[in-house]
CSV table of C-alpha atoms in Angstrom, one decimal:
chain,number,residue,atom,x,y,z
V,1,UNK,CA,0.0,0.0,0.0
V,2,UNK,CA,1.5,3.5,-0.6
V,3,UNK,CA,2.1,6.2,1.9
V,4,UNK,CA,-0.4,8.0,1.0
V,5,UNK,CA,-2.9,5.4,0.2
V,6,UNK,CA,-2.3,4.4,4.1
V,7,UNK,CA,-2.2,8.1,5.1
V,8,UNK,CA,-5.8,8.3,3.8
V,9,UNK,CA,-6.7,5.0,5.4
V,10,UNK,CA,-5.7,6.4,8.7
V,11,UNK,CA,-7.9,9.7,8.5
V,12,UNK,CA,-11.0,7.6,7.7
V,13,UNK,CA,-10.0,5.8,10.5
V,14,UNK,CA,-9.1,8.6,12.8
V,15,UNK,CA,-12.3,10.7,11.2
V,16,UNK,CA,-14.6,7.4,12.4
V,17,UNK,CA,-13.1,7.4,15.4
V,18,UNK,CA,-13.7,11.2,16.2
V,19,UNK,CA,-17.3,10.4,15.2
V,20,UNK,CA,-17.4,8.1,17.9
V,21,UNK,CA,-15.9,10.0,20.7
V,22,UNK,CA,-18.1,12.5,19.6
V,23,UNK,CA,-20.8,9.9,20.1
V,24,UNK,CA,-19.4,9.1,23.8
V,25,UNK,CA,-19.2,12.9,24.8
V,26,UNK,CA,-23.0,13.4,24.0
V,27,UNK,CA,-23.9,10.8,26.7
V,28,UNK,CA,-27.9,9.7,26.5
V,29,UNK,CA,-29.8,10.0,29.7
V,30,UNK,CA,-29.3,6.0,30.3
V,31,UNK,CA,-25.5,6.6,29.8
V,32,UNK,CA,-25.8,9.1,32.2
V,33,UNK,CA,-27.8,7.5,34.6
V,34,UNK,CA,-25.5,4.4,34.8
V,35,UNK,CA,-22.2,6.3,35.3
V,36,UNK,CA,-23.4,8.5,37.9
V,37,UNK,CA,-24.6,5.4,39.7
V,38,UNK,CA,-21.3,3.3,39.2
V,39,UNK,CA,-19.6,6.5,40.3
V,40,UNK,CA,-21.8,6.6,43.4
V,41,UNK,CA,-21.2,2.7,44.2
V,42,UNK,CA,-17.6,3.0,43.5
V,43,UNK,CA,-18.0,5.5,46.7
V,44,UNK,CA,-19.3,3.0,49.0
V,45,UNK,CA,-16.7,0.1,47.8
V,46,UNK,CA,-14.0,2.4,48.7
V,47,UNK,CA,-13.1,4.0,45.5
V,48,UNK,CA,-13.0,7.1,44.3
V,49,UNK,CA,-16.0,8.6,42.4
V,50,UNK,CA,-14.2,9.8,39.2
V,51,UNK,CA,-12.0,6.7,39.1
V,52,UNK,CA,-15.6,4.2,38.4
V,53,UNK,CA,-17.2,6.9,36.5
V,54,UNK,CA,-13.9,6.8,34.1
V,55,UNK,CA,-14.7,2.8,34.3
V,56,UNK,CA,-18.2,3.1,33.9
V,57,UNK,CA,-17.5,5.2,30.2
V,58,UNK,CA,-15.1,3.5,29.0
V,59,UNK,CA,-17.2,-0.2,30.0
V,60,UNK,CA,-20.2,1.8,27.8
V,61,UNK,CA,-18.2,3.1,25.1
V,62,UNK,CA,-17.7,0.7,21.5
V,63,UNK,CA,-13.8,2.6,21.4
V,64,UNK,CA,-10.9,3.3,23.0
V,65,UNK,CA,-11.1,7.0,24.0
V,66,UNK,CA,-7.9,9.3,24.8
V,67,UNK,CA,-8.0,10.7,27.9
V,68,UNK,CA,-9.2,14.3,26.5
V,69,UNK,CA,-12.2,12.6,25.6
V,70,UNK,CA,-12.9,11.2,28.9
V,71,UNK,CA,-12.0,14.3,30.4
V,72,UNK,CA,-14.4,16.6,28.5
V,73,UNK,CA,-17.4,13.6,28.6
V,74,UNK,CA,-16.7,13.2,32.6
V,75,UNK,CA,-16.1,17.3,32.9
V,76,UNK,CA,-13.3,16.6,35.1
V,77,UNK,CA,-9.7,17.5,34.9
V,78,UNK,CA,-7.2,16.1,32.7
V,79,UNK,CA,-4.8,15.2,35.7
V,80,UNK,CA,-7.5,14.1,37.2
V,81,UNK,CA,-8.2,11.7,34.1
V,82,UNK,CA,-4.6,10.4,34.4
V,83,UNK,CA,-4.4,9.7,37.8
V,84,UNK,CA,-8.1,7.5,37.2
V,85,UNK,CA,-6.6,5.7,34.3
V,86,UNK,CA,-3.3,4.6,36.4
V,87,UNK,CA,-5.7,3.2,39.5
V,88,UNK,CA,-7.4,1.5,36.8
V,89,UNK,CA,-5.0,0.1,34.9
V,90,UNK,CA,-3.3,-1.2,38.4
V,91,UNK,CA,-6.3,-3.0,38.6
V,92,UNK,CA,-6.0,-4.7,35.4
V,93,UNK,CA,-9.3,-3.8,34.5
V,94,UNK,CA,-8.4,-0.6,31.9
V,95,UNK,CA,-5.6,-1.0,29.5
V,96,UNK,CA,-4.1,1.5,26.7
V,97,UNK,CA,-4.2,1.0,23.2
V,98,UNK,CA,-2.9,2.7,20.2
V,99,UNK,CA,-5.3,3.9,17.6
V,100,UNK,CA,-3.6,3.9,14.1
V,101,UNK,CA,-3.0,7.6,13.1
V,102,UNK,CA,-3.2,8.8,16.2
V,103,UNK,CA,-0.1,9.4,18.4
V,104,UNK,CA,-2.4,10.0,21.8
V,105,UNK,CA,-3.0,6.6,23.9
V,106,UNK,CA,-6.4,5.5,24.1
V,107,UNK,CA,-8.1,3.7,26.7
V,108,UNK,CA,-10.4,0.4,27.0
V,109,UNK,CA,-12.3,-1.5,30.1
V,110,UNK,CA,-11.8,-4.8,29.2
V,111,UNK,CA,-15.8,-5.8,28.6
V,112,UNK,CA,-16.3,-9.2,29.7
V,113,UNK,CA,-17.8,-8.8,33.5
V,114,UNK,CA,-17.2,-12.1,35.2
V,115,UNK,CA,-13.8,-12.1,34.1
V,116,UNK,CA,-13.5,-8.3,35.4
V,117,UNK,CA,-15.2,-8.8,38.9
V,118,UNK,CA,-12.5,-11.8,39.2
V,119,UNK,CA,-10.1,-9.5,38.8
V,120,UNK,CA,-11.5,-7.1,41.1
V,121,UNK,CA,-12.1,-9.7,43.8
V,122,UNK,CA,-8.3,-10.5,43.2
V,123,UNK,CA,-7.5,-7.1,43.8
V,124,UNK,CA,-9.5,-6.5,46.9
V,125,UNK,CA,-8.2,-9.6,48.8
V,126,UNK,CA,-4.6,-8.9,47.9
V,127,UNK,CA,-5.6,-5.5,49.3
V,128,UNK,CA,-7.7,-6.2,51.8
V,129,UNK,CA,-8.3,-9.6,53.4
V,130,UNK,CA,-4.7,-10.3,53.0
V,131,UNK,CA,-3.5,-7.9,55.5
V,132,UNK,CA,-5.8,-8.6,57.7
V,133,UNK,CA,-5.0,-12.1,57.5
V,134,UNK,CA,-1.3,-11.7,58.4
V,135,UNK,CA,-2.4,-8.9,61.2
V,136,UNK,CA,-4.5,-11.5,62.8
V,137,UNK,CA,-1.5,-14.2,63.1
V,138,UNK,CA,0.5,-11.5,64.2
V,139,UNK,CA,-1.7,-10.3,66.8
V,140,UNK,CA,-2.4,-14.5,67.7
V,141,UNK,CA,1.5,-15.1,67.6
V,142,UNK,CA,2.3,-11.9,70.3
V,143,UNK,CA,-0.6,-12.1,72.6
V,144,UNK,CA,0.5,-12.8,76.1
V,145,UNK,CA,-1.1,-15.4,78.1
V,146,UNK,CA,0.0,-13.3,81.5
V,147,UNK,CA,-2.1,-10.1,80.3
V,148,UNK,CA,-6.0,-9.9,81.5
V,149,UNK,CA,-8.5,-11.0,79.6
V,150,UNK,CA,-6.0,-12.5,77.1
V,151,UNK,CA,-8.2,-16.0,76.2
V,152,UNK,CA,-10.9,-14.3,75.9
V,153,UNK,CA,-8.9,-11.9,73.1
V,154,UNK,CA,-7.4,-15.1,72.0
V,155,UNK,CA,-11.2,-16.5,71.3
V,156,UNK,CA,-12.5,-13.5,69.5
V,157,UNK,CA,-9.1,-12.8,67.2
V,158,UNK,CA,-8.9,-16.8,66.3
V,159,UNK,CA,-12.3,-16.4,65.7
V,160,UNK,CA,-12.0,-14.0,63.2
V,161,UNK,CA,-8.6,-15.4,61.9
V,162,UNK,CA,-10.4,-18.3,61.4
V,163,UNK,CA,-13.4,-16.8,59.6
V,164,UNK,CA,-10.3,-15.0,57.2
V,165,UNK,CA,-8.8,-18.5,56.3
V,166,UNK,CA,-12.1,-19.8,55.4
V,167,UNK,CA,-12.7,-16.8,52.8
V,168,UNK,CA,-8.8,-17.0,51.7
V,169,UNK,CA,-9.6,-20.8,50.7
V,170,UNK,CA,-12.7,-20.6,49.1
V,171,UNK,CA,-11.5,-17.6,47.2
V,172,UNK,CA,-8.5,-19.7,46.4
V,173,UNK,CA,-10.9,-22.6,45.3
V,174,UNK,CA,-13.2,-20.4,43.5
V,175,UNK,CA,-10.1,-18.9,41.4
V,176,UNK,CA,-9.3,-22.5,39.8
V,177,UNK,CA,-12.4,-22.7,38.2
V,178,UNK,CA,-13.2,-22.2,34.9
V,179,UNK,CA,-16.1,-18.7,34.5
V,180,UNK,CA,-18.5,-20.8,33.4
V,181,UNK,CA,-18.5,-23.6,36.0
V,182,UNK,CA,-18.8,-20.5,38.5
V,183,UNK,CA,-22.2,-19.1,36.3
V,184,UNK,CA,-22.9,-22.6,36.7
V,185,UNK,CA,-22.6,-22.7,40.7
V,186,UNK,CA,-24.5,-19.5,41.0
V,187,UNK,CA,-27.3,-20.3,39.1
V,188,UNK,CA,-27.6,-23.7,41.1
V,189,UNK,CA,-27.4,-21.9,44.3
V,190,UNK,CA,-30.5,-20.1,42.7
V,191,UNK,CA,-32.1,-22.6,42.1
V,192,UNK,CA,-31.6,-24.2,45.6
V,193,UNK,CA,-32.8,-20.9,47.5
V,194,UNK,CA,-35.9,-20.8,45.7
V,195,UNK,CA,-36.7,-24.7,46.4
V,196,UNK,CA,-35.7,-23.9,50.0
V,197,UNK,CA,-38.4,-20.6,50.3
């Protein structure tokens, strides 16, 4: 192909991209709706409000979009955009990609959910349950059996060590098996509720 044959393959590529960032930035009231909602749950999980709002357009959007885009969509600051994407990216959940005639990064969620909440789940426990996990032995291992009240303590911290190692190993189970064996599970745990009630 010639240089300039591929120079005007990447306009019409870049021009139908521009058409649909342009599509992203004029969000429709359901767009809207969901993204101001992920932002809000994001809130209560612990994470910051623009960060899931950047997930939540980029989940709802067909392309990659630079981070101008998502900054003018979102109204929020570029910087602010950039510090997002990183978090997101650490999660595994948002990656870059190039666009061919255009030197800016672009930016995708990856789209399949069940694989993303594992990955989220991952994140959280490596975050979250494992520390916990290694203050509790900690805590277990230095206790002294001299201080007051220390079996008591002893009950209620092996108690919730305990309850910490269950969760570690099912996650650990639950992380061997294939996504649709887990759809699978669910659904029977479903169905078993509803026979129960």
């Amino acid at each position: 192909m010639s240089e300039s044959l591929l120079d005007r393959a990447a306009e019409r590529s870049l021009d139908s991209d521009c058409t649909e960032i342009k599509d992203m930035a004029e969000l429709t009231g359901v767009q809207k709706q969901y993204i101001l909602h992920w932002g809000e749950m994001g809130t209560r999980w612990g994470i910051n409000r623009t960060v899931a709002q950047i997930h939540a357009l980029l989940y709802l959007s067909p392309k990659a979009l630079p981070a101008e885009e998502i900054a003018e969509t979102l109204s929020v600051a570029r910087s602010n955009v950039s510090t997002s994407i990183r978090e997101l990216e650490t999660w595994g959940i948002v990656r870059a990609v190039h666009v061919l005639g255009d030197r800016r990064e672009h930016y995708e969620s990856m789209k399949d959910v069940w694989e993303m909440f594992r990955l989220v789940i991952e994140q959280r426990k490596r975050r979250e349950i494992d520390p916990t996990r290694e203050m509790l032995r900690r805590c277990l291992a230095d206790l002294d059996p001299k201080e007051a009240g220390a079996d008591y303590t002893r009950e209620r911290l092996g108690a919730m060590a305990g309850f910490f190692e269950a969760v570690t190993e099912l996650h650990d189970q639950m992380k061997q098996l294939p996504t649709g064996t887990v759809r699978k599970l669910l659904r029977m745990g479903v169905k078993m509720r509803k026979k129960a009630g």
